[in-house]
Amino acid sequence: MTTKQIKTTAVENKLIGLADIVITAAERSKDPTIAIPIRALSNVAFNERKGLIEMGNKKQARSFFNVGMAKKFMQTVLVADALFELQRADLTTSLREIYYRTKHTIQDSHENTFDTQDESDPVIEDLEVSLGALREELHVRAENSGSIVGPVVFGDDGDRVDCARLGKGGYSVPSIVEPEYLEVRRCTADFLLLVEKGTQWNRLSEDKFWRRYNCVLLTGNGQPPRGVRRLARRLHEEYKLPVYVLVDNDPWGYYIYSVIKQGSINLAFESQRMAIPKAKFMGLSSADPERYGLPRNVGIKLNEKDIARAKELMNYQWFQKPAWQVEIKRMLTSGLKYELDALANKDFQYLTKKYLPRKLKEKDWLD
Amino acid sequence: MNKKNALTQPAPSASPRKTVPEPVAPKKVAARPVQQVTAVEMGARQREISVSEFFTKNRHLLGFDNPRKALLTCVKEAVDNALDACEEAGILPDVMVRLEVVPTGGTTPSPSQATRFRITVMDNGPGIVRQQIPRIFAKLLYGSKFHRLRMSRGQQGIGISAAGMYGQLTTGKPVKIISRTGPKAVAHFFEVQIDTKKNEPLVHENKQIEWNQPQGTQVTLEVEGKYQKGRASVDEWLEQTSIANPHVRLIYQTPEGETNEYPRTYHELPPAPREIKPHPYGIEFGMLLKMLQDTKSHSLSGFLSSDFCRVSPQLADEICKTAMVSPTMKPRDLKSHAAETLYQTIQNTKIMAPPTNCISPIGEKAILSGLYKQIKGEFYTAVSRPPAVYRGNPFIIEAGLAYGNRPENQTKPKQLAMPKAEGEGEDEDSELARVIRYANRVPLLYQQSACSMFKAVLSTSWKNYGVTQSRGALPGGPMVIFVHMASVWVPFTSESKEAIADYDEIQKEITLALRECGRRLGLFLRRRERAASEYRRRNIFELYIEEVVEACNRLKGGKLLKEKLKAQLRKIATSRTGGMKTDQALGKTGTGPEGLPHSIIVTSEGVEGEVELASQVEADAAATVPPVDADLLGDEKLSVGATKSRAKKAHLRADKTPQSKAAQMGLFAEKGSSGKKPIRTRTQPEKPNKPKRPANAAAPRRKK
């Protein structure tokens, strides 16, 4: 707890630093400017040795006296003010609450500081990167949108949470899973399976797949939120669990895998603590339909967006491994994508009873 | 029917009769079934149908489909007649329209509930000679306009008598007419009805009376109708009439007892249109045959050159030669086959386009003045296209445009400075433009979407001119688009004259005119945008400085010297945005209407462009008309003689427009500067060859 206290003050100082930028610039008759690292493909690099996406050094200047940026600048200062308030009161909050807290109509006008949450969210991310503070450190939590089940025991606010005794619903992964918030007391699993879709996670959970294969089942309901990714990383790191990823066979599924493995472009600064470079791609592979005899009619035609996205992926540095190029090319050639749910075409429990056992037995996965 | 049956062999499916193998003689067929009638019997029933009878049954053809439209049609016909008469006689029209509710069943219902109305239309025209009055008002297809090719509102001579007949049918009341041909003549009073069988007038009453008007005609009709404001109402029609006819002074007494006056703002009669002969390209074969019969010429070549325009004797001979008919033969002797060859030959011969001086366009200035008078906008422009020809009929397309917020809308945002919720204020600009259409100066209110004018507006890409437009929709924004077609023969899609047919030539001309209007609007909008963006730049900084300083203060734990920081930041803001120059740039929205011919721009500080025209309108609307010479072009001297106002007129246009416009701009300015008004200096060097703008020409007058 003491460490946390120290950290918080450090964050507070960083936030106050923003005000200082404005004040010093004003005294010198300069344009107040904040340097914000760019969060785009142009400013990330793939570190092959570490297997991570890392953020580069490019920064953009956000100046106050620039017509295009003035409002953004004002918003940044307002959000910083709200975050500072959180620090002082030692509260955590959601992105949406920050939006409401900072929204008001500017005096003598009918202009709002923020019109929609879409304006405030990126500002918070900007502050995360430019201050080098994690979202948790800023006391901002995302929504809980992940579930975990399996032989793992957590300590959460002093409560003992045994994920093997939580029925088929499992434990809802909090958005902040740092050791000071969530303690992993025990884990006896052999591996961790991260499933893209909640529906397939439900299937596996209902069939008690985790008990049979002694694994932890984790889902993020689509693109996994930070909490889920961070928890997977902790289990991987602290209990040496191999991580397998089960996603749909489409470009978005591939990308979800790559985010888990190497980190995302937008949150490249978080890769260090989120990415799991040793994660494996379990499926659905574009080779699976043939191998598992999925009929063509359960496929879905790739649309233009899918194709464009797939081609984009092929150009990413971290998809350059020959096996991956083959994998994506195979999907493009077939012109079809397959959902995990399509496995139900063969049998409702095909995923639990045939597909995964065979995959694990054959060690049929991509790196 | 019979004949057909005889020709086509027994139709197995259609005939209920026994199928007889041999061809059946017509008479037999007719005789056999019980219900069939002999030709003789049928012949006994066949008789002439009087036009009046025809129209009593088909009144929708003339625009009397429903009570509401009927009321409008009656007003329209009477006003059209009045205006045509005045203009032909060279008199600036003063027209009074009065609608009164007629009590039914002893009580007087409210105007919206009433079913009977008395329409009175009075003009200061030349009057009508006594003998003609009954026939003009109570005989269908009687008039002066049908037999000539000349631009006028009415075309057929049905209108007013049909209106009278409609009244007669629905209320049984005769048409009352008072007419006086001059101060020295006596006024005659008539009550006439129409004999619907014979299409002849029945005079009920005819006497000489005392009339306080020195000259003119007054018609009173009593009709069944429905009075409802809004789209396609009498009110809208009169308003639009006044836009396209700024030379008319129109007084309208509504059934509610209000008096609306549309003042005269253009003191010049439109040039009288000239009558022309038909152009050979414009006639159909049947018409040609008829003309061949009716002509007074003795030779074919003489017929061609004298009964048509643009056919010289040489050309006539040439046509005859090509058609292999003798130029000297009698036109009456030209029989069907040869006539057809002649017709084809004429169509294939190159003939000069018809003369165009027969058309009298409204004119750019008059359109501007009409729009400026009736529509409260910020930008006005007008375009008259050069004459063009469709099917041998010359025509002119004119387009106009008024853009900007109307005063009602302008005053609103001032109170609206309340916080906006998410999603609010995004759909505010969903208002679509309004298209007002005219044919020979008469507003067209019905069947908008069938009209080629409307289609042309839709197919113009307004996005190019900085106006929003959804696919296949009207452009968005506070805008009125004016389109006028002047022609000796306007091709309506139906007899009730509601929509203009889609001729390529017409469509093209309309599109060209609209594009020109659009270009000018785009220029105006861009210029305004430029000026406003400078404005905004300064403003947003001033707005945001407050916010940033407050936030910094909180971050610093409230220990900040706020005022000092604000002052420092403001100083930077001023130096970064060009300081005083910005204010100067804002003082004027750009530099006069270069590249914007025939346009009026209204800004917070006055009017630009056709200033004199605008001020003329203002003056007319607000006060007694100062004597202004007709030449409004480029003359810098201005008759500012806005003398004492007649109170009644003044409240009409009132001074809403400019002040609220100023208010709007003011609002803009006040936003951040908290009452600090930008300094306005007029030091910018102006281009030399531009007519000098009288400083604040119209502004002082508006202050009333």
CSV table of N, CA and C in Angstrom, one decimal, chain B residues 183-263:
chain,number,residue,atom,x,y,z
B,183,PRO,N,-61.9,58.7,-66.0
B,183,PRO,CA,-62.6,59.6,-65.1
B,183,PRO,C,-63.8,60.3,-65.7
B,184,LYS,N,-63.8,60.5,-67.0
B,184,LYS,CA,-64.9,61.2,-67.6
B,184,LYS,C,-66.1,60.2,-68.0
B,185,ALA,N,-65.8,58.9,-68.0
B,185,ALA,CA,-66.8,58.0,-68.4
B,185,ALA,C,-67.6,57.6,-67.1
B,186,VAL,N,-68.8,57.0,-67.4
B,186,VAL,CA,-69.6,56.5,-66.2
B,186,VAL,C,-69.2,55.1,-65.9
B,187,ALA,N,-69.4,54.8,-64.6
B,187,ALA,CA,-69.1,53.4,-64.1
B,187,ALA,C,-70.4,52.6,-64.4
B,188,HIS,N,-70.1,51.4,-64.9
B,188,HIS,CA,-71.2,50.5,-65.1
B,188,HIS,C,-71.2,49.3,-64.1
B,189,PHE,N,-72.4,49.0,-63.7
B,189,PHE,CA,-72.5,47.8,-62.8
B,189,PHE,C,-73.2,46.7,-63.5
B,190,PHE,N,-72.7,45.5,-63.5
B,190,PHE,CA,-73.3,44.4,-64.1
B,190,PHE,C,-73.4,43.2,-63.1
B,191,GLU,N,-74.5,42.5,-63.3
B,191,GLU,CA,-74.6,41.2,-62.7
B,191,GLU,C,-74.8,40.2,-63.8
B,192,VAL,N,-73.9,39.3,-64.0
B,192,VAL,CA,-74.1,38.3,-65.1
B,192,VAL,C,-73.9,36.9,-64.6
B,193,GLN,N,-74.6,36.0,-65.4
B,193,GLN,CA,-74.5,34.6,-65.2
B,193,GLN,C,-74.2,34.0,-66.5
B,194,ILE,N,-73.9,32.7,-66.5
B,194,ILE,CA,-73.6,32.1,-67.8
B,194,ILE,C,-74.7,31.1,-68.1
B,195,ASP,N,-75.1,31.1,-69.3
B,195,ASP,CA,-76.1,30.0,-69.7
B,195,ASP,C,-75.2,28.8,-70.1
B,196,THR,N,-75.2,27.9,-69.2
B,196,THR,CA,-74.3,26.8,-69.4
B,196,THR,C,-74.5,26.0,-70.7
B,197,LYS,N,-75.8,26.0,-71.2
B,197,LYS,CA,-76.1,25.2,-72.4
B,197,LYS,C,-75.5,25.9,-73.6
B,198,LYS,N,-75.8,27.2,-73.7
B,198,LYS,CA,-75.5,27.9,-74.9
B,198,LYS,C,-74.1,28.5,-74.8
B,199,ASN,N,-73.5,28.5,-73.6
B,199,ASN,CA,-72.3,29.3,-73.4
B,199,ASN,C,-72.4,30.7,-73.8
B,200,GLU,N,-73.5,31.3,-73.3
B,200,GLU,CA,-73.8,32.7,-73.6
B,200,GLU,C,-74.1,33.4,-72.3
B,201,PRO,N,-73.7,34.7,-72.2
B,201,PRO,CA,-74.0,35.4,-70.9
B,201,PRO,C,-75.5,35.7,-70.7
B,202,LEU,N,-75.9,35.7,-69.5
B,202,LEU,CA,-77.3,36.1,-69.1
B,202,LEU,C,-77.1,37.4,-68.2
B,203,VAL,N,-77.6,38.5,-68.6
B,203,VAL,CA,-77.4,39.7,-67.8
B,203,VAL,C,-78.5,39.9,-66.9
B,204,HIS,N,-78.2,39.9,-65.6
B,204,HIS,CA,-79.3,40.0,-64.6
B,204,HIS,C,-79.6,41.5,-64.3
B,205,GLU,N,-78.5,42.2,-64.3
B,205,GLU,CA,-78.6,43.6,-63.8
B,205,GLU,C,-77.6,44.4,-64.6
B,206,ASN,N,-78.0,45.6,-64.9
B,206,ASN,CA,-77.1,46.4,-65.7
B,206,ASN,C,-77.5,47.9,-65.4
B,207,LYS,N,-76.7,48.6,-64.7
B,207,LYS,CA,-77.0,50.0,-64.4
B,207,LYS,C,-75.8,50.8,-64.3
B,208,GLN,N,-76.0,52.1,-64.4
B,208,GLN,CA,-74.9,53.0,-64.2
B,208,GLN,C,-74.9,53.4,-62.7
B,209,ILE,N,-73.7,53.4,-62.2
B,209,ILE,CA,-73.6,53.8,-60.7
B,209,ILE,C,-72.5,54.8,-60.5
B,210,GLU,N,-72.5,55.3,-59.3
B,210,GLU,CA,-71.4,56.2,-58.9
B,210,GLU,C,-70.3,55.3,-58.3
B,211,TRP,N,-69.1,55.6,-58.7
B,211,TRP,CA,-68.0,54.8,-58.2
B,211,TRP,C,-66.8,55.7,-57.9
B,212,ASN,N,-66.2,55.5,-56.8
B,212,ASN,CA,-65.2,56.4,-56.4
B,212,ASN,C,-63.9,56.2,-57.1
B,213,GLN,N,-63.7,55.2,-57.9
B,213,GLN,CA,-62.5,54.9,-58.6
B,213,GLN,C,-62.6,55.7,-59.9
B,214,PRO,N,-61.5,56.4,-60.3
B,214,PRO,CA,-61.6,57.1,-61.6
B,214,PRO,C,-61.5,56.1,-62.8
B,215,GLN,N,-61.0,55.0,-62.6
B,215,GLN,CA,-60.8,54.1,-63.7
B,215,GLN,C,-60.5,52.7,-63.2
B,216,GLY,N,-60.9,51.7,-63.9
B,216,GLY,CA,-60.6,50.4,-63.5
B,216,GLY,C,-61.8,49.4,-63.5
B,217,THR,N,-61.5,48.3,-63.0
B,217,THR,CA,-62.5,47.2,-63.0
B,217,THR,C,-62.5,46.6,-61.6
B,218,GLN,N,-63.7,46.2,-61.2
B,218,GLN,CA,-63.8,45.4,-60.0
B,218,GLN,C,-64.7,44.2,-60.2
B,219,VAL,N,-64.3,43.1,-59.8
B,219,VAL,CA,-65.0,41.9,-60.0
B,219,VAL,C,-65.3,41.3,-58.7
B,220,THR,N,-66.6,40.9,-58.5
B,220,THR,CA,-66.9,40.2,-57.2
B,220,THR,C,-67.5,38.9,-57.5
B,221,LEU,N,-66.9,37.9,-56.9
B,221,LEU,CA,-67.4,36.5,-57.1
B,221,LEU,C,-67.8,35.9,-55.8
B,222,GLU,N,-68.9,35.1,-55.8
B,222,GLU,CA,-69.2,34.4,-54.5
B,222,GLU,C,-69.0,32.9,-54.8
B,223,VAL,N,-68.1,32.3,-54.1
B,223,VAL,CA,-67.8,30.9,-54.4
B,223,VAL,C,-67.8,30.1,-53.1
B,224,GLU,N,-67.9,28.8,-53.4
B,224,GLU,CA,-67.6,27.8,-52.3
B,224,GLU,C,-66.2,27.6,-52.2
B,225,GLY,N,-65.6,27.6,-51.1
B,225,GLY,CA,-64.2,27.4,-51.0
B,225,GLY,C,-63.7,27.1,-49.5
B,226,LYS,N,-62.5,27.0,-49.4
B,226,LYS,CA,-61.9,26.7,-48.1
B,226,LYS,C,-60.7,27.6,-47.9
B,227,TYR,N,-60.6,28.3,-46.8
B,227,TYR,CA,-59.5,29.2,-46.6
B,227,TYR,C,-58.6,28.6,-45.6
B,228,GLN,N,-57.4,28.3,-46.0
B,228,GLN,CA,-56.4,27.7,-45.1
B,228,GLN,C,-55.1,28.3,-45.5
B,229,LYS,N,-54.3,28.7,-44.5
B,229,LYS,CA,-53.0,29.3,-44.8
B,229,LYS,C,-52.0,28.2,-45.0
B,230,GLY,N,-50.8,28.6,-45.3
B,230,GLY,CA,-49.8,27.7,-45.5
B,230,GLY,C,-49.5,27.4,-47.0
B,231,ARG,N,-49.0,26.2,-47.2
B,231,ARG,CA,-48.5,25.9,-48.6
B,231,ARG,C,-49.7,26.0,-49.6
B,232,ALA,N,-49.4,26.5,-50.7
B,232,ALA,CA,-50.4,26.6,-51.8
B,232,ALA,C,-51.7,27.3,-51.4
B,233,SER,N,-51.5,28.4,-50.6
B,233,SER,CA,-52.7,29.1,-50.1
B,233,SER,C,-52.8,30.4,-50.9
B,234,VAL,N,-53.9,31.1,-50.8
B,234,VAL,CA,-54.1,32.4,-51.5
B,234,VAL,C,-53.0,33.3,-51.0
B,235,ASP,N,-52.7,33.3,-49.7
B,235,ASP,CA,-51.7,34.2,-49.1
B,235,ASP,C,-50.3,33.9,-49.8
B,236,GLU,N,-50.0,32.7,-49.9
B,236,GLU,CA,-48.7,32.3,-50.5
B,236,GLU,C,-48.7,32.8,-51.9
B,237,TRP,N,-49.7,32.6,-52.6
B,237,TRP,CA,-49.8,32.9,-54.0
B,237,TRP,C,-49.6,34.4,-54.2
B,238,LEU,N,-50.3,35.2,-53.4
B,238,LEU,CA,-50.2,36.6,-53.5
B,238,LEU,C,-48.8,37.1,-53.2
B,239,GLU,N,-48.2,36.5,-52.2
B,239,GLU,CA,-46.8,36.8,-51.8
B,239,GLU,C,-45.9,36.6,-52.9
B,240,GLN,N,-46.0,35.4,-53.5
B,240,GLN,CA,-45.1,35.1,-54.6
B,240,GLN,C,-45.4,35.9,-55.8
B,241,THR,N,-46.6,36.3,-56.0
B,241,THR,CA,-46.9,37.2,-57.1
B,241,THR,C,-46.2,38.5,-56.9
B,242,SER,N,-46.2,38.9,-55.7
B,242,SER,CA,-45.6,40.2,-55.5
B,242,SER,C,-44.0,40.1,-55.7
B,243,ILE,N,-43.5,39.0,-55.4
B,243,ILE,CA,-42.0,38.8,-55.6
B,243,ILE,C,-41.7,38.9,-57.1
B,244,ALA,N,-42.5,38.3,-58.0
B,244,ALA,CA,-42.2,38.3,-59.4
B,244,ALA,C,-42.7,39.5,-60.1
B,245,ASN,N,-43.5,40.3,-59.4
B,245,ASN,CA,-44.1,41.5,-60.0
B,245,ASN,C,-43.9,42.7,-59.1
B,246,PRO,N,-42.7,43.1,-58.9
B,246,PRO,CA,-42.4,44.2,-58.0
B,246,PRO,C,-43.0,45.5,-58.4
B,247,HIS,N,-43.4,45.5,-59.7
B,247,HIS,CA,-44.0,46.8,-60.2
B,247,HIS,C,-45.5,46.9,-59.8
B,248,VAL,N,-46.0,45.9,-59.1
B,248,VAL,CA,-47.4,45.9,-58.8
B,248,VAL,C,-47.5,46.3,-57.3
B,249,ARG,N,-48.5,47.1,-57.1
B,249,ARG,CA,-48.8,47.4,-55.7
B,249,ARG,C,-50.1,46.5,-55.3
B,250,LEU,N,-49.9,45.7,-54.3
B,250,LEU,CA,-51.0,44.7,-54.1
B,250,LEU,C,-51.5,44.9,-52.7
B,251,ILE,N,-52.8,45.1,-52.5
B,251,ILE,CA,-53.4,45.2,-51.2
B,251,ILE,C,-54.2,44.0,-51.0
B,252,TYR,N,-54.0,43.3,-49.9
B,252,TYR,CA,-54.8,42.0,-49.7
B,252,TYR,C,-55.5,42.1,-48.3
B,253,GLN,N,-56.8,42.0,-48.4
B,253,GLN,CA,-57.5,42.0,-47.2
B,253,GLN,C,-57.9,40.5,-46.9
B,254,THR,N,-57.4,40.0,-45.8
B,254,THR,CA,-57.6,38.6,-45.6
B,254,THR,C,-59.0,38.4,-45.0
B,255,PRO,N,-59.5,37.2,-45.0
B,255,PRO,CA,-60.8,36.9,-44.4
B,255,PRO,C,-60.8,37.3,-42.9
B,256,GLU,N,-59.6,37.2,-42.3
B,256,GLU,CA,-59.6,37.5,-40.9
B,256,GLU,C,-59.7,39.0,-40.6
B,257,GLY,N,-59.7,39.8,-41.7
B,257,GLY,CA,-59.9,41.2,-41.5
B,257,GLY,C,-58.5,42.0,-41.5
B,258,GLU,N,-57.4,41.3,-41.7
B,258,GLU,CA,-56.2,42.0,-41.7
B,258,GLU,C,-55.9,42.6,-43.1
B,259,THR,N,-55.1,43.6,-43.2
B,259,THR,CA,-54.8,44.1,-44.5
B,259,THR,C,-53.3,44.0,-44.7
B,260,ASN,N,-52.9,43.2,-45.7
B,260,ASN,CA,-51.5,43.1,-46.0
B,260,ASN,C,-51.2,43.9,-47.3
B,261,GLU,N,-50.2,44.7,-47.2
B,261,GLU,CA,-49.9,45.4,-48.4
B,261,GLU,C,-48.5,45.0,-48.9
B,262,TYR,N,-48.5,44.7,-50.2
B,262,TYR,CA,-47.2,44.5,-50.9
B,262,TYR,C,-46.9,45.7,-51.7
B,263,PRO,N,-46.0,46.5,-51.2
B,263,PRO,CA,-45.8,47.8,-51.9
B,263,PRO,C,-45.1,47.6,-53.3
